[in-house]
C-alpha positions as a Python dict, from the first residue, in 0.01 Angstrom:
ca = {
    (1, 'X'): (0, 0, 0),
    (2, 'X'): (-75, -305, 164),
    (3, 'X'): (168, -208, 415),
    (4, 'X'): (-56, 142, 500),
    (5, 'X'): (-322, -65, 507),
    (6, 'X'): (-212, -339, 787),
    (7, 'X'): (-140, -40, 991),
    (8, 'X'): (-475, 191, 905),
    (9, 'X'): (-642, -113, 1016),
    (10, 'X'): (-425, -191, 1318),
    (11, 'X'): (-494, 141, 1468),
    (12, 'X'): (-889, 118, 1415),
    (13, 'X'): (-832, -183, 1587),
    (14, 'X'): (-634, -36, 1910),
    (15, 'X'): (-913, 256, 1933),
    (16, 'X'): (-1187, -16, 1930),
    (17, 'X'): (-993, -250, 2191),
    (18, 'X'): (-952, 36, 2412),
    (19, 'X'): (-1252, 237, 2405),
    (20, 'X'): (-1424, -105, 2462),
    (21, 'X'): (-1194, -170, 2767),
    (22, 'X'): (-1230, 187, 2901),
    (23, 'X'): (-1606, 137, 2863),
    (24, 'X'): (-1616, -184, 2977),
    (25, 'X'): (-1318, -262, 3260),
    (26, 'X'): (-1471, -226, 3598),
    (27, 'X'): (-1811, -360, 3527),
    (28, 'X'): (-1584, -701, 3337),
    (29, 'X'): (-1390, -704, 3665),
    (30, 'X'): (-1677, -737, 3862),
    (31, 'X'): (-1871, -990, 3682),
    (32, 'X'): (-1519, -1181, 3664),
    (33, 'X'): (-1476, -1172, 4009),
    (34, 'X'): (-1853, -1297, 4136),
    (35, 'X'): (-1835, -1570, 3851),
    (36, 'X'): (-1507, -1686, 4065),
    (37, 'X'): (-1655, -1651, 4381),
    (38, 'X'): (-1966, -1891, 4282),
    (39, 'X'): (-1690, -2105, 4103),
    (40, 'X'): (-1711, -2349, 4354),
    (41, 'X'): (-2024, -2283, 4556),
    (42, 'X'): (-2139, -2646, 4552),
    (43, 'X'): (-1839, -2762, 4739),
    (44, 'X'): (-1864, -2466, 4983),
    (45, 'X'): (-2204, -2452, 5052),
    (46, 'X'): (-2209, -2861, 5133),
    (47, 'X'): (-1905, -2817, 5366),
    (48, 'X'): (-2089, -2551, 5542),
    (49, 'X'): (-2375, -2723, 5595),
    (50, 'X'): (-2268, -3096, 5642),
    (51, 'X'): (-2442, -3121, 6014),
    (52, 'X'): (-2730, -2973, 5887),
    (53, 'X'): (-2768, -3199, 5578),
    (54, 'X'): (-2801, -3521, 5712),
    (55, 'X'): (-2994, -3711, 5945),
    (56, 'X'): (-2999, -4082, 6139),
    (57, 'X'): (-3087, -4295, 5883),
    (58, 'X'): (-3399, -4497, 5992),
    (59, 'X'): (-3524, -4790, 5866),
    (60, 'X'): (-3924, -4659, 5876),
    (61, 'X'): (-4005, -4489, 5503),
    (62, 'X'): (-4009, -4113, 5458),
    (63, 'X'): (-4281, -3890, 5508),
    (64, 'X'): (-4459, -3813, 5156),
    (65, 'X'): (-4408, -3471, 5042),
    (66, 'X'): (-4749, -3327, 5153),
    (67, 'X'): (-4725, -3472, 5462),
    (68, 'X'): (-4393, -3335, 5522),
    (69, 'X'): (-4482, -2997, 5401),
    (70, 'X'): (-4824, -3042, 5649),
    (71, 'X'): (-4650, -3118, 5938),
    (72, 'X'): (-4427, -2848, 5908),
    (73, 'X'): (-4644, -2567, 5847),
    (74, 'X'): (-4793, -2698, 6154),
    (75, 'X'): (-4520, -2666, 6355),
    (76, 'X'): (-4397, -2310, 6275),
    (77, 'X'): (-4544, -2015, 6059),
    (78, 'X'): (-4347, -2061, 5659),
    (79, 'X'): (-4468, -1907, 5328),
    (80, 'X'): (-4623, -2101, 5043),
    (81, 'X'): (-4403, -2380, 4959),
    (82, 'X'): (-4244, -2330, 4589),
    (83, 'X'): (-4008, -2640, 4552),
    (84, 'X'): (-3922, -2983, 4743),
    (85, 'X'): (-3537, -3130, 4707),
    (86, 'X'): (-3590, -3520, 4778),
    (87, 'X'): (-3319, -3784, 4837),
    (88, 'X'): (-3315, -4126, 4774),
    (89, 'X'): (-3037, -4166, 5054),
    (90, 'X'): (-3212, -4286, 5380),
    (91, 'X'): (-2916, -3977, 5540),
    (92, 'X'): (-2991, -3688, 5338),
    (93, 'X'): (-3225, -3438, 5465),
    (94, 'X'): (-3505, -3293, 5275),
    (95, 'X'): (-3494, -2933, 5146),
    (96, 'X'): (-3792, -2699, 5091),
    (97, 'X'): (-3801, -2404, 4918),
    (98, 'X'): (-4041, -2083, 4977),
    (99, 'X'): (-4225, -1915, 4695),
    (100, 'X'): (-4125, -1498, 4714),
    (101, 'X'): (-4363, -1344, 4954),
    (102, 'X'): (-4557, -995, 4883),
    (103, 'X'): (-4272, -762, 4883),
    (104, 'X'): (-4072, -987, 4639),
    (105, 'X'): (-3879, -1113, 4882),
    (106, 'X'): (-3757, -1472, 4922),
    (107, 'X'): (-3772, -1643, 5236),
    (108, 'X'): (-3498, -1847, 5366),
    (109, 'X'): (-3515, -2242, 5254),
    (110, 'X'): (-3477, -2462, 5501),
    (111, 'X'): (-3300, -2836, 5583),
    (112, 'X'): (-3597, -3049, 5735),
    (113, 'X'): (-3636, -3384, 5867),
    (114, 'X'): (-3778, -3596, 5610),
    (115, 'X'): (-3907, -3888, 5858),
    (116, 'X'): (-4060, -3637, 6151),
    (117, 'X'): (-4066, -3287, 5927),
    (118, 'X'): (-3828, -3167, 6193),
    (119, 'X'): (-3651, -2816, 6121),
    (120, 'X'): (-3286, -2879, 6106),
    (121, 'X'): (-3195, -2543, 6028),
    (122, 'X'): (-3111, -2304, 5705),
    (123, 'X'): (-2831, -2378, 5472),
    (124, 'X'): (-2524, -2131, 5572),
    (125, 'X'): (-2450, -1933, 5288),
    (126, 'X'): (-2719, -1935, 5084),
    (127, 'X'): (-2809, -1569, 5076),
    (128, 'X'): (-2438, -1485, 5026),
    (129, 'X'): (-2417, -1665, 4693),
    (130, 'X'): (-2802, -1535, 4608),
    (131, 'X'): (-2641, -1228, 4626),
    (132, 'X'): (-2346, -1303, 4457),
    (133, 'X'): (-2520, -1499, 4167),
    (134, 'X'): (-2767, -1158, 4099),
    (135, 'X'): (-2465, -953, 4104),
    (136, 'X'): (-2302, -1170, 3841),
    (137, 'X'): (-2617, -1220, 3587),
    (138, 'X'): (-2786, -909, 3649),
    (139, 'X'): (-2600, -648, 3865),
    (140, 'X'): (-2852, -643, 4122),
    (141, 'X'): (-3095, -422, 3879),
    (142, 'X'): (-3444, -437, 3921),
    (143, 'X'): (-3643, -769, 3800),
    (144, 'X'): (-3347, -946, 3819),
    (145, 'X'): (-3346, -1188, 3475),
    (146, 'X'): (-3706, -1012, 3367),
    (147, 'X'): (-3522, -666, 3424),
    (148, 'X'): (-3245, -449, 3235),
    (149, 'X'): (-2984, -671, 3397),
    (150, 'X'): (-2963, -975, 3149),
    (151, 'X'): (-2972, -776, 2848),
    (152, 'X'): (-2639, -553, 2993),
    (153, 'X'): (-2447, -807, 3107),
    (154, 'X'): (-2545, -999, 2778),
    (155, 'X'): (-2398, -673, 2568),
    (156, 'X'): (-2127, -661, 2803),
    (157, 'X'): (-1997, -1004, 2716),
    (158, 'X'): (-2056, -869, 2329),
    (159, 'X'): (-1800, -621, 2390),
    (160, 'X'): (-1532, -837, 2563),
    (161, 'X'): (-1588, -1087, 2247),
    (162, 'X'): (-1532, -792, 2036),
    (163, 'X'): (-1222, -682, 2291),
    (164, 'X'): (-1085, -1024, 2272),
    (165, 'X'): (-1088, -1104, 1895),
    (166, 'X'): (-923, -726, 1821),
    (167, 'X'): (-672, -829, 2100),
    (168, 'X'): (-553, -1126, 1911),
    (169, 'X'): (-503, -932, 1632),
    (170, 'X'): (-332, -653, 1787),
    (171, 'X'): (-80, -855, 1871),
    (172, 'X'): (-14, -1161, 1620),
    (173, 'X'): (377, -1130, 1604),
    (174, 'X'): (583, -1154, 1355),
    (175, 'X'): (707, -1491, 1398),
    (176, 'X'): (306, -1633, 1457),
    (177, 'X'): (502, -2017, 1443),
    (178, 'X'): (720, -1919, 1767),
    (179, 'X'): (554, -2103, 2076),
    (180, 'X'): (792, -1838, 2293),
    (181, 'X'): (684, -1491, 2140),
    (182, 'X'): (305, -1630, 2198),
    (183, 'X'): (354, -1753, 2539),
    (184, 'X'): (650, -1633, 2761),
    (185, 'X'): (585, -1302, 2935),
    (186, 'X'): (950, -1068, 2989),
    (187, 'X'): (934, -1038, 3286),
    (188, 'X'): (1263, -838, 3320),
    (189, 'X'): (1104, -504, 3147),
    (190, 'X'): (966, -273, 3361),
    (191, 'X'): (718, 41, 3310),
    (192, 'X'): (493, 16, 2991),
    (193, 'X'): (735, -250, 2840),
    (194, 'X'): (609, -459, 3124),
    (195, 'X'): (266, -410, 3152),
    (196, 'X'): (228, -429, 2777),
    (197, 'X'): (372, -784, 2832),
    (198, 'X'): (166, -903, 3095),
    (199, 'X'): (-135, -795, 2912),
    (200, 'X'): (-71, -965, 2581),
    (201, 'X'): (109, -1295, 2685),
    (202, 'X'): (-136, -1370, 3006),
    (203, 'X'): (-451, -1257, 2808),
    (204, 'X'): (-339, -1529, 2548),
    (205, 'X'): (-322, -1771, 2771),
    (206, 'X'): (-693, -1742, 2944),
    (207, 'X'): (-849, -1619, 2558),
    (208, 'X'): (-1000, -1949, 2545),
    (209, 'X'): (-1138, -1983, 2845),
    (210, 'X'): (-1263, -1607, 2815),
    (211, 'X'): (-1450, -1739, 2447),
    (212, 'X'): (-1578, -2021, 2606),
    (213, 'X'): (-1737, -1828, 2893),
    (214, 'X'): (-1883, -1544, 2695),
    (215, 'X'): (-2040, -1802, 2413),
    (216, 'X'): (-2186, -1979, 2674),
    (217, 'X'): (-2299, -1663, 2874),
    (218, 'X'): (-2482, -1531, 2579),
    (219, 'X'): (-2741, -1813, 2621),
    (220, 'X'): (-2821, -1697, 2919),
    (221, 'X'): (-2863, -1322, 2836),
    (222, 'X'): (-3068, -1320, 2466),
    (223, 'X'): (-3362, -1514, 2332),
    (224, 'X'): (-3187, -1487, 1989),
    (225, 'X'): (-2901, -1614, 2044),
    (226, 'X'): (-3060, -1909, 2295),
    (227, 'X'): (-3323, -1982, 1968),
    (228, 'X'): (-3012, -2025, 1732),
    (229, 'X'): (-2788, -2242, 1930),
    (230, 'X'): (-3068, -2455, 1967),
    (231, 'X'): (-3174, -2456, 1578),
    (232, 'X'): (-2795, -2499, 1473),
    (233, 'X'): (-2760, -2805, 1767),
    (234, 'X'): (-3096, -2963, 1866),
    (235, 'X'): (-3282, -3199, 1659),
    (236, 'X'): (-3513, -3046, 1364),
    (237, 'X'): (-3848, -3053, 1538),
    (238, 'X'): (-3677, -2971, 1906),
    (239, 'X'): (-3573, -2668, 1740),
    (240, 'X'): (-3877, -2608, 1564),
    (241, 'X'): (-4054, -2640, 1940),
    (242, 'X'): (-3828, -2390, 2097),
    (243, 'X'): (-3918, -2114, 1822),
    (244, 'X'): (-4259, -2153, 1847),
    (245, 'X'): (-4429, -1877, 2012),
    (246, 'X'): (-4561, -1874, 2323),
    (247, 'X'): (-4934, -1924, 2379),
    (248, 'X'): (-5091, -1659, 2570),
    (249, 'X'): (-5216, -1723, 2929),
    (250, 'X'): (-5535, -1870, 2995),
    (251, 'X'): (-5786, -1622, 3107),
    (252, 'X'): (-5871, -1635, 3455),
    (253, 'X'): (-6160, -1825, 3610),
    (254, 'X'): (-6453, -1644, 3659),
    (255, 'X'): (-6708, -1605, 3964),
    (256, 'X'): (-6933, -1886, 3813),
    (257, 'X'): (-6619, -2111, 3716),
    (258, 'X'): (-6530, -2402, 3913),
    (259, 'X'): (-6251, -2332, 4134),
    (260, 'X'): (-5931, -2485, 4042),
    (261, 'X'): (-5889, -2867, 4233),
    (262, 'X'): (-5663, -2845, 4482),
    (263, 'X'): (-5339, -3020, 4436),
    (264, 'X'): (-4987, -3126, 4603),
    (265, 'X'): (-4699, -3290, 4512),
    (266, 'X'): (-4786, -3645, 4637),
    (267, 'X'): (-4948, -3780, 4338),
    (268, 'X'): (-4646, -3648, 4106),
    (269, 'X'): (-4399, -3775, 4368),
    (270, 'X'): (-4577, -4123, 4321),
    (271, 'X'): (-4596, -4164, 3926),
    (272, 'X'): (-4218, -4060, 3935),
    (273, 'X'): (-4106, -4326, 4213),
    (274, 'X'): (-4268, -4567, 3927),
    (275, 'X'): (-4081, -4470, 3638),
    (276, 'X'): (-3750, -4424, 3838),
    (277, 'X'): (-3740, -4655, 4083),
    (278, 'X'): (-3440, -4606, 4305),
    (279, 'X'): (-3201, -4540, 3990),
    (280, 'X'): (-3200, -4169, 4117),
    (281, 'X'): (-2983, -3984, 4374),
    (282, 'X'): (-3199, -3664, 4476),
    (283, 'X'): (-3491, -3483, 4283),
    (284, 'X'): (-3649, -3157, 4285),
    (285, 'X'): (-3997, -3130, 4284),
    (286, 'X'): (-4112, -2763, 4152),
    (287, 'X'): (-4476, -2655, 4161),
    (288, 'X'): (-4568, -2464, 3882),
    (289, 'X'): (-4699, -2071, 3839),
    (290, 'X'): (-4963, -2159, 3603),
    (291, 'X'): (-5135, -2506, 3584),
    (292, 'X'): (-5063, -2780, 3772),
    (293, 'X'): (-4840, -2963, 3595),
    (294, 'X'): (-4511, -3029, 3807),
    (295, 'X'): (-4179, -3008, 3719),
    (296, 'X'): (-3905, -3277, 3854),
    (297, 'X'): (-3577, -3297, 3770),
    (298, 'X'): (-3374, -3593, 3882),
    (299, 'X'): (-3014, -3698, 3899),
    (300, 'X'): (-2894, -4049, 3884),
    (301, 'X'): (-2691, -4187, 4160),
    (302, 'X'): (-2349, -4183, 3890),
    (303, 'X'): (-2420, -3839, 3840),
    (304, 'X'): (-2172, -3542, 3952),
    (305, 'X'): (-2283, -3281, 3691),
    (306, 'X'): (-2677, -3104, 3678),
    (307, 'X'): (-2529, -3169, 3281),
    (308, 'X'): (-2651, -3479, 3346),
    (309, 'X'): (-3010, -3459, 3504),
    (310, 'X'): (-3352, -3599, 3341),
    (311, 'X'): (-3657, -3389, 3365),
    (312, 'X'): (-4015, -3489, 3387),
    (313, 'X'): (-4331, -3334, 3388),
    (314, 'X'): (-4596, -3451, 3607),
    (315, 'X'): (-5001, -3367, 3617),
    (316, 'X'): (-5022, -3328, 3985),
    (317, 'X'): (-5397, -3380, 4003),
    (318, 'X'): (-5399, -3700, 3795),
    (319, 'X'): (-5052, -3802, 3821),
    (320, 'X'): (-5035, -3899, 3431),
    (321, 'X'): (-4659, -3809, 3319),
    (322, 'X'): (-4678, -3527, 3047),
    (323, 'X'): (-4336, -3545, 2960),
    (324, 'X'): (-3986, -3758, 2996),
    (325, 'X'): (-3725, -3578, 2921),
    (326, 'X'): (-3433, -3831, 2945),
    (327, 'X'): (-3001, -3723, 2920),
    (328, 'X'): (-2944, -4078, 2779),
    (329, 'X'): (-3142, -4004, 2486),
    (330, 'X'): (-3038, -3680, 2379),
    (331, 'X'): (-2845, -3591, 2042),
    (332, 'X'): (-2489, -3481, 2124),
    (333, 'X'): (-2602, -3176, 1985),
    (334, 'X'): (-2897, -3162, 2320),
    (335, 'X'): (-2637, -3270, 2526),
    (336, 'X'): (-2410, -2996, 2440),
    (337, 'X'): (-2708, -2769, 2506),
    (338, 'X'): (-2794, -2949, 2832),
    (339, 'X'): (-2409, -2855, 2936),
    (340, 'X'): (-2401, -2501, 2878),
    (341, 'X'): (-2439, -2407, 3210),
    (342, 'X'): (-2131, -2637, 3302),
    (343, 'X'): (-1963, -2564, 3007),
    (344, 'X'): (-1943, -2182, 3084),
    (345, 'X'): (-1776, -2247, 3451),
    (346, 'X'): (-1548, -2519, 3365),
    (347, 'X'): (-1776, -2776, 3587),
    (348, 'X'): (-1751, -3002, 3235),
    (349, 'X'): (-1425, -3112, 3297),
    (350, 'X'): (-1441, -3146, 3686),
    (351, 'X'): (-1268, -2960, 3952),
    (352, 'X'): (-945, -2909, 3753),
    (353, 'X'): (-1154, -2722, 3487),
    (354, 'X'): (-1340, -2539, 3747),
    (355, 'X'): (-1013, -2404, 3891),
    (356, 'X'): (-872, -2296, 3555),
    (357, 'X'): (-1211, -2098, 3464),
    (358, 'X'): (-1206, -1961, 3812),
    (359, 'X'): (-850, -1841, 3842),
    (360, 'X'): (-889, -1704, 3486),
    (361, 'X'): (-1216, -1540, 3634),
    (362, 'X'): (-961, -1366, 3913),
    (363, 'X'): (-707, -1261, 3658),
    (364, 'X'): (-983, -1023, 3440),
    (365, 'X'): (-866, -675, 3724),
    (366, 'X'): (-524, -727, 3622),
    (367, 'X'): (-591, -703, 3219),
    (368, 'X'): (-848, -414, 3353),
    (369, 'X'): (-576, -204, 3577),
    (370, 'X'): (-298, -311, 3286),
    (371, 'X'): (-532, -190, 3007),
    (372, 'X'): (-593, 142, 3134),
    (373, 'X'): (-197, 189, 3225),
    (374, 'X'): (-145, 98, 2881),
    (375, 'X'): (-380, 371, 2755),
    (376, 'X'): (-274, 660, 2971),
    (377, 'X'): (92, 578, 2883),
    (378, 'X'): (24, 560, 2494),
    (379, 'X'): (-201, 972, 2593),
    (380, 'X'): (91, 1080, 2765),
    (381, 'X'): (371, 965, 2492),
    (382, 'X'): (155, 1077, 2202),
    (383, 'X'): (108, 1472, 2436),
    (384, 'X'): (363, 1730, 2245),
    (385, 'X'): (641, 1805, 2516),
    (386, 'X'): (557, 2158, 2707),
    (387, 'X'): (895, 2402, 2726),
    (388, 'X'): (1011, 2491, 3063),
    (389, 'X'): (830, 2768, 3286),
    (390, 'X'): (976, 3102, 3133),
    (391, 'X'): (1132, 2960, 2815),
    (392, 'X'): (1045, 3122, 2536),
    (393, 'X'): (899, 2912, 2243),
    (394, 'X'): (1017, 3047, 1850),
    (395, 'X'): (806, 3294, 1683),
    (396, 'X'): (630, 3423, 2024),
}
């Protein structure tokens, strides 16, 4: 009995597994494959653009950021600035950032001068991997993360959890203790023999790195699963914060209300420079939607991972500090939270992790084109044999 069972539950399993990678395949092969490609876009995109990204270091001080941003609206026609990248190395160019125009477009950022406001050109490769990254979090569907895209590629990563776990199962052998029946692929079979091998023995060997990219992804794609990695890992009341509703929007001024004060990023930049100092390598300076408070986030000059960034949050009309939201004095719990993003593409454990998640990222098409081998060989074995043309079959 127990025996009819195993098996009665073995072949649930197989239809689940493989209507899931039917279902699923191209679209996991294709989110695999952009993940890869981004894999190491930092290193890329600096190589690319190493002229362009530095300057003659002077020994005058930089421009402040309105200033900069003046001088160079003066000097050619940009859209509203949305976000300032600032360096505390007297080399480094400045980057700005454009806010999306009417159409929803977004214009171009561009490398500037940060002691004349100079336009050193556009980073190369930036709309490639803009591309690339929309592809791989939302397919390129309409509204991008507000859109259908997050919550499909969120439900896709649901199903290649669900693919992954009956996977395992399908194939625990009977010797579980035997390092060699787990990880050595026979390479000498051929046909179905050899395609079954490759896709049980190589998808063992990249199943953790497959869990630790879809647990990670799933941030990313639902609220409810963001608001209970936070409860089960942030601190009680940080938790409590990030389920508390959002308030609604201010209503907008009226007529007869006093227009909104003016404001830049100067007197942010300022009450920042105090509380930092020159412990930091290169912050971004964000301008808000709503409000003018101003969002900078800051890496120190040790720091190789945005893991590791603080994050302030600046009244730009005042310049009072709102908010300090420092890496050094997280929980490990926060920090684990603060590393998801580097966590899900390997970044955590430098470039050798990187390179495992991405080349695990490349192999996904060959458990795709293996999978659906696998399934049209099991159709065609389990098809009753048809008699030869003209051969009569008993009782016709």
């Amino acid at each position: 009995m127990t025996v009819r069972i195993g098996h009665t539950v073995k072949a649930v399993l197989l239809q689940v597994h493989s209507i899931a990678g039917l279902v699923l395949a191209l679209l996991l092969a294709l989110i695999a494959l952009t993940g890869a490609i981004m894999s190491f876009e930092d290193e890329i995109v600096d190589q690319l653009n190493a002229g362009t990204m530095q300057v003659p270091p002077r020994q005058i001080p930089a421009l402040m950021p309105d200033d900069l941003i003046a001088r160079l609206k003066a000097a050619q026609d940009v859209g509203k600035v949305s976000a300032v990248t600032l360096s505390s190395d007297t080399a480094a160019a400045a980057h700005v950032r454009f806010a999306r125009d009417e159409s929803g477009g977004r214009p171009v950022s561009l490398f500037v001068d940060p002691y004349d406001a100079r336009v050193l050109g556009s980073p190369r490769g930036e709309a490639f991997f803009a591309t690339v990254r929309r592809l791989h979090r939302w397919l390129l569907i309409p509204g991008d993360g507000k859109g259908w895209g997050r919550p499909i590629t969120g439900s896709i990563a649901l199903g290649l959890i669900v693919m992954l776990v009956s996977g395992l199962v399908l194939r625990w052998p009977r010797r579980g203790g035997s390092v060699k029946m787990w990880l050595k692929p026979n390479l000498g079979l051929s046909g179905r023999g050899l395609h079954r091998s490759l896709h049980a023995v190589v998808g063992t060997w990249v199943l953790p790195i497959y869990l630790t990219m879809t647990l990670t992804g799933l941030y990313f794609s639902f609220e409810w699963y963001k608001d209970g990695v936070t409860w089960l890992l942030a601190r009680p009341h940080a938790a409590a914060a990030k389920m508390q509703p959002k308030m609604p929007a201010k209503p907008s001024r009226t007529a007869n209300s006093e227009p909104a004060p003016p404001f830049g990023f100067d007197q942010a930049w300022m009450t920042f420079q105090r509380e930092e100092g020159d412990r930091f390598s290169k912050a971004l300076l964000t301008l808000p939607a709503q409000g003018t408070t101003i969002r900078i986030r800051s890496l120190g000059k040790a720091s190789l991972l945005e893991t590791t960034r603080d994050e302030f949050r600046i009244d730009a009309v005042t310049g009072q500090l709102v908010s300090a939201e420092r890496y050094a004095d997280k929980t490990f719990g926060e920090k684990i939270i603060a590393a998801i993003y580097d966590i899900h593409r390997g970044a955590i454990l430098g470039w050798p992790g990187k390179l495992a998640f991405m080349i695990a990222a490349v192999l996904m098409p060959l458990f795709s084109v293996t999978g659906i081998l696998l399934y049209l060989s099991r159709r065609k074995l389990r098809r009753p044999a048809q008699p030869p043309l003209g051969q009569l079959v008993p009782g016709e």
